[in-house]
XYZ file of C-alpha atoms in Angstrom:
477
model
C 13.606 58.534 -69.312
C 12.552 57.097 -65.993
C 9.170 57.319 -64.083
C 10.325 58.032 -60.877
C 14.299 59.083 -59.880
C 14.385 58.882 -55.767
C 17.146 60.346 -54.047
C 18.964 58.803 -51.069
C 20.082 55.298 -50.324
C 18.957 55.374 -46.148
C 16.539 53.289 -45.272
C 13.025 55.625 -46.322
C 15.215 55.355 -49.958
C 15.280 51.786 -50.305
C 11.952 51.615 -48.504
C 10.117 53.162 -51.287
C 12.246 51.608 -53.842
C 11.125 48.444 -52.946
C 7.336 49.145 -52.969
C 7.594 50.875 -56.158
C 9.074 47.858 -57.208
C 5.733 46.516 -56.976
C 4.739 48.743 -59.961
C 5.752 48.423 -63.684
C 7.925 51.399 -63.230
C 11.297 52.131 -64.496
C 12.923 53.570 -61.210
C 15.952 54.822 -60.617
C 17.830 55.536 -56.709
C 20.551 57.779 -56.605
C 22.529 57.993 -53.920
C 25.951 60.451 -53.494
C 27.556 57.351 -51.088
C 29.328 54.077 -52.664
C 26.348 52.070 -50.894
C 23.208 52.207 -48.969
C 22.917 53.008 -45.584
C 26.007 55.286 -45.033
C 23.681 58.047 -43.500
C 21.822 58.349 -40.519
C 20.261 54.532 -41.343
C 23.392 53.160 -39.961
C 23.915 55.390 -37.057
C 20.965 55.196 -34.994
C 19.557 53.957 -32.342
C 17.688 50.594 -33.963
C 15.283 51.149 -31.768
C 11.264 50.568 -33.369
C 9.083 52.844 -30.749
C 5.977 51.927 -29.846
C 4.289 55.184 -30.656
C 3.779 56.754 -27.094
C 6.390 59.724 -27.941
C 4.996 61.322 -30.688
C 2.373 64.442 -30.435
C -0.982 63.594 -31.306
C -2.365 64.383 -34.882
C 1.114 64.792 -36.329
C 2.679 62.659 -39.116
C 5.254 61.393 -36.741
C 2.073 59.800 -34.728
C 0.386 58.350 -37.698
C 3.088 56.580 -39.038
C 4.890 55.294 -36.039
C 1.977 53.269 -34.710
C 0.945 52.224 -38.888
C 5.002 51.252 -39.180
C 5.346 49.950 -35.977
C 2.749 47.241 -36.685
C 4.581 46.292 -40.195
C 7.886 45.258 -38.511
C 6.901 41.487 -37.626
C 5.596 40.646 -41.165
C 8.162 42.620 -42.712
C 11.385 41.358 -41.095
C 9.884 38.115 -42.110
C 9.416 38.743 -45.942
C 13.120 40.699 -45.626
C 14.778 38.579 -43.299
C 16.570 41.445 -41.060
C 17.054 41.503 -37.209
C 13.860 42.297 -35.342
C 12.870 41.301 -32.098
C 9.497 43.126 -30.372
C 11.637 43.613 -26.541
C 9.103 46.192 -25.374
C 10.195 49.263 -23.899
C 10.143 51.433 -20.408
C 10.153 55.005 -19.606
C 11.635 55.558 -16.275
C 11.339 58.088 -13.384
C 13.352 58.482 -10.775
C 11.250 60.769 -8.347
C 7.681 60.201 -6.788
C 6.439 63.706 -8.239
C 7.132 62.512 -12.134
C 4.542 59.604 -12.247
C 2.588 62.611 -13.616
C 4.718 62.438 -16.245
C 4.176 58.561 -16.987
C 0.885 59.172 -17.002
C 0.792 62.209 -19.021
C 3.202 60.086 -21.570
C 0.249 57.034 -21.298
C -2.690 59.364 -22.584
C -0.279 60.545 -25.521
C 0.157 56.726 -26.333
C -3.573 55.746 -26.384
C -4.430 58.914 -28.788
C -1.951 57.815 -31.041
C -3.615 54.385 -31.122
C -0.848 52.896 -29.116
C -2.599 49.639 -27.555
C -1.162 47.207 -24.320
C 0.525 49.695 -22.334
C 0.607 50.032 -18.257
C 2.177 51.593 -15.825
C 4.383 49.714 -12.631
C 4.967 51.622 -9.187
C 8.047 51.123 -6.875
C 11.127 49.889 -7.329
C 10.376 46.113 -6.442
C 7.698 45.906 -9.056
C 9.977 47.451 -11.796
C 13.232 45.025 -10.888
C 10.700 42.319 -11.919
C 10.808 43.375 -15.400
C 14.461 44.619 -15.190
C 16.367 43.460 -12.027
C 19.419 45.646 -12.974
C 18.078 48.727 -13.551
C 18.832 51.522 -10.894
C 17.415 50.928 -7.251
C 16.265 54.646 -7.554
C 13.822 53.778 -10.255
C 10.202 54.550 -8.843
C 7.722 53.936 -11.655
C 8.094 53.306 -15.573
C 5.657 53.127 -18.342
C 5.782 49.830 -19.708
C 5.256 49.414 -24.011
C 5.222 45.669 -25.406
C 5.271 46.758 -28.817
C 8.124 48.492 -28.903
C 11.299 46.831 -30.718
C 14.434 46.522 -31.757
C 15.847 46.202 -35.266
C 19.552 46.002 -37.132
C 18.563 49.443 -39.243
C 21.753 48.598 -41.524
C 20.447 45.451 -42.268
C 16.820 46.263 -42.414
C 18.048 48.674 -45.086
C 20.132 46.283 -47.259
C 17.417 44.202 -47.428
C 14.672 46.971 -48.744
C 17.723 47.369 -51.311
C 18.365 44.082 -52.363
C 15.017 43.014 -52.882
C 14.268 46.239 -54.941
C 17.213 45.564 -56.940
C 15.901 41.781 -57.749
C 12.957 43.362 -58.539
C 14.249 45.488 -60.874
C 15.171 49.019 -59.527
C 18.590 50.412 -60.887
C 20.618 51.831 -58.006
C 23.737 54.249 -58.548
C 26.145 54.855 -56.438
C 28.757 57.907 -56.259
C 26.247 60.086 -58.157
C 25.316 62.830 -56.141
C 22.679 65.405 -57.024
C 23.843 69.196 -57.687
C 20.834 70.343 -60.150
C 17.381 69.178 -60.383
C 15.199 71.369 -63.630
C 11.830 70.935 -64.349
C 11.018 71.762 -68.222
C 7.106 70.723 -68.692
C 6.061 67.250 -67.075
C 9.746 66.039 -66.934
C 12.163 66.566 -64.316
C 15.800 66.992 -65.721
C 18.648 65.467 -63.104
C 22.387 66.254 -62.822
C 24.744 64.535 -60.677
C 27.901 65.554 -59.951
C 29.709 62.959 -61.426
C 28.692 63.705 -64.968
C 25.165 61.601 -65.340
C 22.067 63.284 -66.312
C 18.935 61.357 -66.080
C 15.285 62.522 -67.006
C 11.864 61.493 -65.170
C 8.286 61.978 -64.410
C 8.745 62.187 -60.703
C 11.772 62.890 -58.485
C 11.524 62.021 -54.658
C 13.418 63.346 -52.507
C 14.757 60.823 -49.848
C 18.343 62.755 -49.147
C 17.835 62.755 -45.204
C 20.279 65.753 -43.537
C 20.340 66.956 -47.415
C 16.910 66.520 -47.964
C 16.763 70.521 -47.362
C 19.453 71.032 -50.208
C 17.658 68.879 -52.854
C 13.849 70.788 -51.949
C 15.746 74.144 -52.386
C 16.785 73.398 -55.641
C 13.609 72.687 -57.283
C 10.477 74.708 -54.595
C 10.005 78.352 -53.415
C 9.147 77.067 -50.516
C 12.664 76.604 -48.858
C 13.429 73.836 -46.300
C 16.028 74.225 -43.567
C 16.974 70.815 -42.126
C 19.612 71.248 -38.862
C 22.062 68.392 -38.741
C 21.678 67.017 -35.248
C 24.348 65.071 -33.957
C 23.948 62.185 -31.442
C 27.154 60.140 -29.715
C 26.757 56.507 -29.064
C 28.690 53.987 -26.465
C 28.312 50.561 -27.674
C 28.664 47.902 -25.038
C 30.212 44.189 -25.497
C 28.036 41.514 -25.545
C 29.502 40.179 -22.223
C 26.748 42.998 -20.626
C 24.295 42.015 -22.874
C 21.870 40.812 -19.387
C 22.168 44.028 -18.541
C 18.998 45.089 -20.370
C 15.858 42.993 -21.406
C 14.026 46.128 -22.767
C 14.392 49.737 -23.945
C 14.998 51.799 -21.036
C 14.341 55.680 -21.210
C 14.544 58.031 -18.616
C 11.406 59.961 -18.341
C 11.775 63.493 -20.011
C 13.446 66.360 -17.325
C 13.663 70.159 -17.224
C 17.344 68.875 -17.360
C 16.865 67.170 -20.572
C 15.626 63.802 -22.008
C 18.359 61.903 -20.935
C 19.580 58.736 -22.777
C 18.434 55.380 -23.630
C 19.935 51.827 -23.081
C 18.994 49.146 -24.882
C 19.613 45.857 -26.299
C 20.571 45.053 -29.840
C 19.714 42.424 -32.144
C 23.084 40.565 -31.604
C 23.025 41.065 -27.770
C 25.301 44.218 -27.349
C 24.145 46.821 -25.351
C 23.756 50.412 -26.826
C 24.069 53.804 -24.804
C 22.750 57.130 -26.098
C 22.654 59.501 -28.223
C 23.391 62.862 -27.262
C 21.782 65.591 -28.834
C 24.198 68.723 -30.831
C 23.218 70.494 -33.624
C 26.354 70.999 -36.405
C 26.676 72.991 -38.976
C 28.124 70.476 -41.130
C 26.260 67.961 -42.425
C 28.597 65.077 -42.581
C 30.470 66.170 -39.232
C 30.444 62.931 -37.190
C 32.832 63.270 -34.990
C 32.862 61.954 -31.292
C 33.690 63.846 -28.372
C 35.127 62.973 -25.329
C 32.585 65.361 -23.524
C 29.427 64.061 -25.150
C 30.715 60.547 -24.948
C 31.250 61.034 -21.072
C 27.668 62.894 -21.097
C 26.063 59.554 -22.259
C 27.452 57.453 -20.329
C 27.110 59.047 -17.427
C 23.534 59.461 -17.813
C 23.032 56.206 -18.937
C 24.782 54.984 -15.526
C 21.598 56.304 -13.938
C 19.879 54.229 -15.487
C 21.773 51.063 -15.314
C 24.688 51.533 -12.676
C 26.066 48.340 -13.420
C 27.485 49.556 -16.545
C 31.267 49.255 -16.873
C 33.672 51.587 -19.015
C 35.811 48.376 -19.308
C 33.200 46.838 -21.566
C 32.891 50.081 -24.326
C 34.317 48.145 -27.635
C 33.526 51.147 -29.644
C 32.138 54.749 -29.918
C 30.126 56.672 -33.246
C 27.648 59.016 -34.186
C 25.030 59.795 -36.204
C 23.693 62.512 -37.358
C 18.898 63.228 -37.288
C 18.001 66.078 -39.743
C 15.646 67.707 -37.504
C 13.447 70.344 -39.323
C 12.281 73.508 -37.354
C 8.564 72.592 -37.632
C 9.429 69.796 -35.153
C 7.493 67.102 -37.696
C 8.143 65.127 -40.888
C 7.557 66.720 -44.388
C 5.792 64.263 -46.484
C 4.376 64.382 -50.003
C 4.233 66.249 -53.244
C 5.392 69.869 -53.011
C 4.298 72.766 -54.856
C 5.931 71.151 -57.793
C 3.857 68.990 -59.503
C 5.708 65.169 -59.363
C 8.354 65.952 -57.042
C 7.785 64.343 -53.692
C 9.153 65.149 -50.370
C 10.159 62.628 -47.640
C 12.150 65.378 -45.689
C 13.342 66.039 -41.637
C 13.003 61.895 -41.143
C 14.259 61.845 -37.503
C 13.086 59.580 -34.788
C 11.099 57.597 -34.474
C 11.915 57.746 -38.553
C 13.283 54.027 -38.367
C 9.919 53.046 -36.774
C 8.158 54.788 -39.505
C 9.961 54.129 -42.700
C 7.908 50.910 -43.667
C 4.465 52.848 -43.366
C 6.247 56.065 -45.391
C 7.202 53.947 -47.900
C 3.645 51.946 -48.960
C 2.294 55.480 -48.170
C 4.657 57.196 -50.596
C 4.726 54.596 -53.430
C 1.101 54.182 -53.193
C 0.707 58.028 -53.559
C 3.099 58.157 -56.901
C 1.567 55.035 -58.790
C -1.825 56.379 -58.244
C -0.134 59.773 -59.712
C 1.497 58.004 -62.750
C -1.582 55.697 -63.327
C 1.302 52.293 -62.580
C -0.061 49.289 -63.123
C 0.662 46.216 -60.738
C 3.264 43.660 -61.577
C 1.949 40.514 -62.607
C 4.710 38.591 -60.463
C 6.592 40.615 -57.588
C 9.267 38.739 -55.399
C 8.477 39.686 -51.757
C 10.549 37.556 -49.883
C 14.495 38.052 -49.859
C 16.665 35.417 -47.878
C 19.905 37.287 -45.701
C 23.178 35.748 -45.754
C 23.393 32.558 -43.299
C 24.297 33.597 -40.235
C 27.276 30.440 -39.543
C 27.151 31.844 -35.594
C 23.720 30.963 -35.036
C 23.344 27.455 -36.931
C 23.684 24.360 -35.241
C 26.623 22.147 -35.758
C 24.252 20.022 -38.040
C 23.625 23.303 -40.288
C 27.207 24.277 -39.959
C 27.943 20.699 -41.785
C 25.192 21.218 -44.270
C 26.383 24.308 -44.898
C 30.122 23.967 -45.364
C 29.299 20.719 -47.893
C 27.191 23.184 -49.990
C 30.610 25.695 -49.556
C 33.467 24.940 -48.436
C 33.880 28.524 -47.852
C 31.823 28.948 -44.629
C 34.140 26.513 -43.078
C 36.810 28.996 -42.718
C 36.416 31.294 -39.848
C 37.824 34.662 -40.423
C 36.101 36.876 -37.969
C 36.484 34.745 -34.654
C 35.093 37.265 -32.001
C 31.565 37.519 -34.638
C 31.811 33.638 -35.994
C 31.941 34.875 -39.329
C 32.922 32.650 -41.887
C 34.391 33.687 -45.644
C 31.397 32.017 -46.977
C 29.638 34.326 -45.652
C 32.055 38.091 -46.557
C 31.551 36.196 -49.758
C 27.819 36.307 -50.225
C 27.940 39.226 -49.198
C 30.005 40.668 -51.863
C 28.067 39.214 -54.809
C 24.636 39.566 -53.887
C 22.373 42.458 -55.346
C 23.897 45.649 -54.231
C 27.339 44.254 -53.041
C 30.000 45.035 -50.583
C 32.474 46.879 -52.108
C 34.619 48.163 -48.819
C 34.908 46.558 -44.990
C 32.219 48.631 -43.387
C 30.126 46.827 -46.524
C 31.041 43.879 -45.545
C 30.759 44.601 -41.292
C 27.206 45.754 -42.508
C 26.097 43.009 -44.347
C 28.072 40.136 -42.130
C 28.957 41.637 -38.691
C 32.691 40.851 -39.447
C 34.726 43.125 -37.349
C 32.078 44.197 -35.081
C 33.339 42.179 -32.068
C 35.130 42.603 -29.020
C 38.443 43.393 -30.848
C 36.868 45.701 -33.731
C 38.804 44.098 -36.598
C 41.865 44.355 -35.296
C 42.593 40.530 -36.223
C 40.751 39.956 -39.135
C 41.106 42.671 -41.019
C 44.011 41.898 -43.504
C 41.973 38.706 -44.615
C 39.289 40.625 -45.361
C 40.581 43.202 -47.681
C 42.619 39.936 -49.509
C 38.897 38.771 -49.928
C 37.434 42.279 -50.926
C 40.611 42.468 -53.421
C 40.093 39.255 -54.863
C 35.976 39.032 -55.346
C 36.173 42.708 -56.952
C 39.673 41.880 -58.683
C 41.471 45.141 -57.388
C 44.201 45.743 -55.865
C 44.910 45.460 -51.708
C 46.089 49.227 -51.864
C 42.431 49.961 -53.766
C 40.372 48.469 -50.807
C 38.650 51.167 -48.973
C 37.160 51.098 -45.231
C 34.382 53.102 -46.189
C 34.751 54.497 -50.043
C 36.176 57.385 -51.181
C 39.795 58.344 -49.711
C 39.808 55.824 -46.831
C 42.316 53.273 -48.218
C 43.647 50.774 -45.535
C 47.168 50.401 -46.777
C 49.227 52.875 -48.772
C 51.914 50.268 -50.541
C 54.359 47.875 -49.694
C 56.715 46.636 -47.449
C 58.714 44.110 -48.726
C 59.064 42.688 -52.610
């Protein structure tokens, strides 16, 4: 039997996993993906808000300023993408620096500290020369970031898994039964597994897995958001965040930076009735960019290297659901939408705090905090490079050329604690295939290396798990 069974591999998942992992605890993450972060952790904006969004005195408040702070020391210990940019809200119209202002009060009641506001168009092209010549005022927010969310949760995984939390994969949750103290759970692959606590980290499911256990019913609506990602050619383009201050015609959409220097438009906002349906749309595609293009006119279609979604489970009460239900030892970490990313690291000590105190845990005498990420061969010197390639020969073979990604690297990133097993594993992890040609080169040599590290087949390697094989047989022999 295990102390604590969480559910959900996103980034709140491996979050907790990993401060549990503080704890002599047996724990146990289920997830019903082949890997972590193949939810809404993957698909999102990356963006860490400062805190200025939020309504006062609700949980999204409290822990987006608490997580916010976390990020620098964190990305540190983890070593993920993270760089504090700072952020802007901007209006376009004289009579909305109400709004900025309004927006400024909500920041310093949610403890939100170094913001200010910049009038006219002139002042604002200081801080971002290519934003739109209509601009007219922004709020300006140093703390807010960016962050690689994928990466951010690999590395909450990995350094779990070191620290000796069991992940499964491919085991999804259809039956959850309390007898007693102990929590009896089913997965629909055939594994049962017993614990103390269950909590439930299943993001746009996290409704399904409450409903199976509490009288108290959740009802999470799968919101859908379309993304334009921009090559890195543009990358100039934006220094900061930049939102459009909040309309009676909507909220508008964001462009930003990323960690490796693209430039991201979006999301769009549908709600879907299914809960995996992330499809893109021509019209919400269009929709983003063209509201984006207020924002930045500069923008150019001819630069778009690829379009997704994601998918926020938005609850009705407009707020996060946090902590142990009605049932005794099973703990909810439910409708995790924005600014979720900015609040996962203060959710999880919060959370894991909240269930060793329950189960009595006793600290580890040794825990491994720090985790080291795969070398990044794109951003070493020439002197590294050579270090590097004399320690492995392997990372001086280039097989992604628009990302610089060596095999060294898909390598690593296939044998390290919670593997690789498919290419969007490996793009995760390494960036391979994320360039200006979106694997249309390196692909093949990839799967050869997938095939060989996991000793399968080429036919057996997967883009993304289950049914998504890359190649179907033969041609010649």
């Amino acid at each position: 039997m295990k102390d604590v069974i969480i559910i959900g591999g996103g980034v709140i998942g491996c979050g907790i996993a990993r401060e549990l992992a503080r704890y002599q605890a047996n724990v146990l993450l289920l997830e019903r993906g082949n890997d972590v972060s193949v939810g809404t952790s993957k698909a999102n904006s990356g963006i860490v808000h400062g805190g200025f969004d939020a309504k006062p005195n609700t949980l999204k408040a409290k822990y987006n300023v608490a997580g916010n702070a976390m990020f620098d020391e964190l990305s540190h210990e983890l070593d993920f993408p993270f760089r504090r940019n700072g952020s802007m809200v901007l209006c376009f119209d004289e009579s909305q620096i109400d709004g900025l202002t309004d927006l400024y009060s909500r920041g310093i009641a949610n403890g939100v500290k170094d913001m200010y506001i910049v009038k006219g168009n002139a002042e604002i092209k200081k801080l971002e020369p290519h934003v739109s010549s209509e601009a007219v005022g922004a709020l300006v927010v140093p703390t807010g970031g960016i962050v690689s969310p994928y990466e951010m949760t690999v590395a909450y995984a990995e350094n779990a898994s070191v620290n000796g939390v069991e992940f499964r994969f491919l085991s999804e949750v259809i039956s959850i039964v309390k007898s007693g103290a102990t929590f009896t759970v089913k997965c629909a692959d055939g594994f049962s597994e017993q614990a103390k606590v269950v909590i439930n980290a299943a993001g746009v499911y996290a409704d399904v897995i409450n409903n199976m256990v509490c009288n108290k019913k959740l009802r999470i609506i799968a919101r859908k958001g379309d993304y334009v990602l921009m090559d890195k050619t543009c990358g100039y383009l934006a220094d900061h965040t930049l939102f459009q201050l909040p309309t009676k015609m909507g909220k508008g959409v964001l462009v930003t930076p990323t960690t490796h220097g693209n430039i991201l438009v979006g999301p769009t906002a549908t709600d879907v009735e299914d809960k995996d349906d992330v499809n893109t749309t021509a019209e919400e595609l269009n929709d983003a960019f063209a509201k984006a293009s207020i924002t930045v006119p500069e923008l150019a279609r001819r630069n778009i290297i690829t379009q997704f979604s994601g998918l926020r489970a938005h609850l009705e009460s407009d707020d996060f659901v946090i902590g142990e239900s009605e049932v005794a030892g099973f703990y909810n970490v439910a409708g995790i939408e924005s600014p979720g990313l900015s609040c996962a690291p203060a959710i999880a000590v919060d959370v894991a705090k909240t269930v060793a105190s329950k189960l009595a845990l006793k600290a580890k005498t040794h825990f491994e905090a720090k985790r080291k990420g795969i070398p990044q061969f794109s951003k070493l010197s020439n002197a590294e490079r050579e270090k590097l390639i004399d320690q492995n020969a392997l990372y001086g073979k280039i097989v992604c050329r628009c990302e610089v990604v060596t095999e060294g690297e898909i390598v690593d990133s296939i044998r390290r604690p919670i593997g690789a097993k498919d290419l969007d594993g490996v793009k995760r992890r390494t960036r391979a295939g994320m360039g200006r040609c979106q694997a249309g080169f390196c692909t093949p040599r990839i799967m050869e290396i997938i095939a060989r590290e996991l000793g399968c087949d080429m036919q057996d390697v997967t883009k993304r798990g289950g049914e998504s094989n890359v190649v179907i047989g033969k041609t010649k022999g």
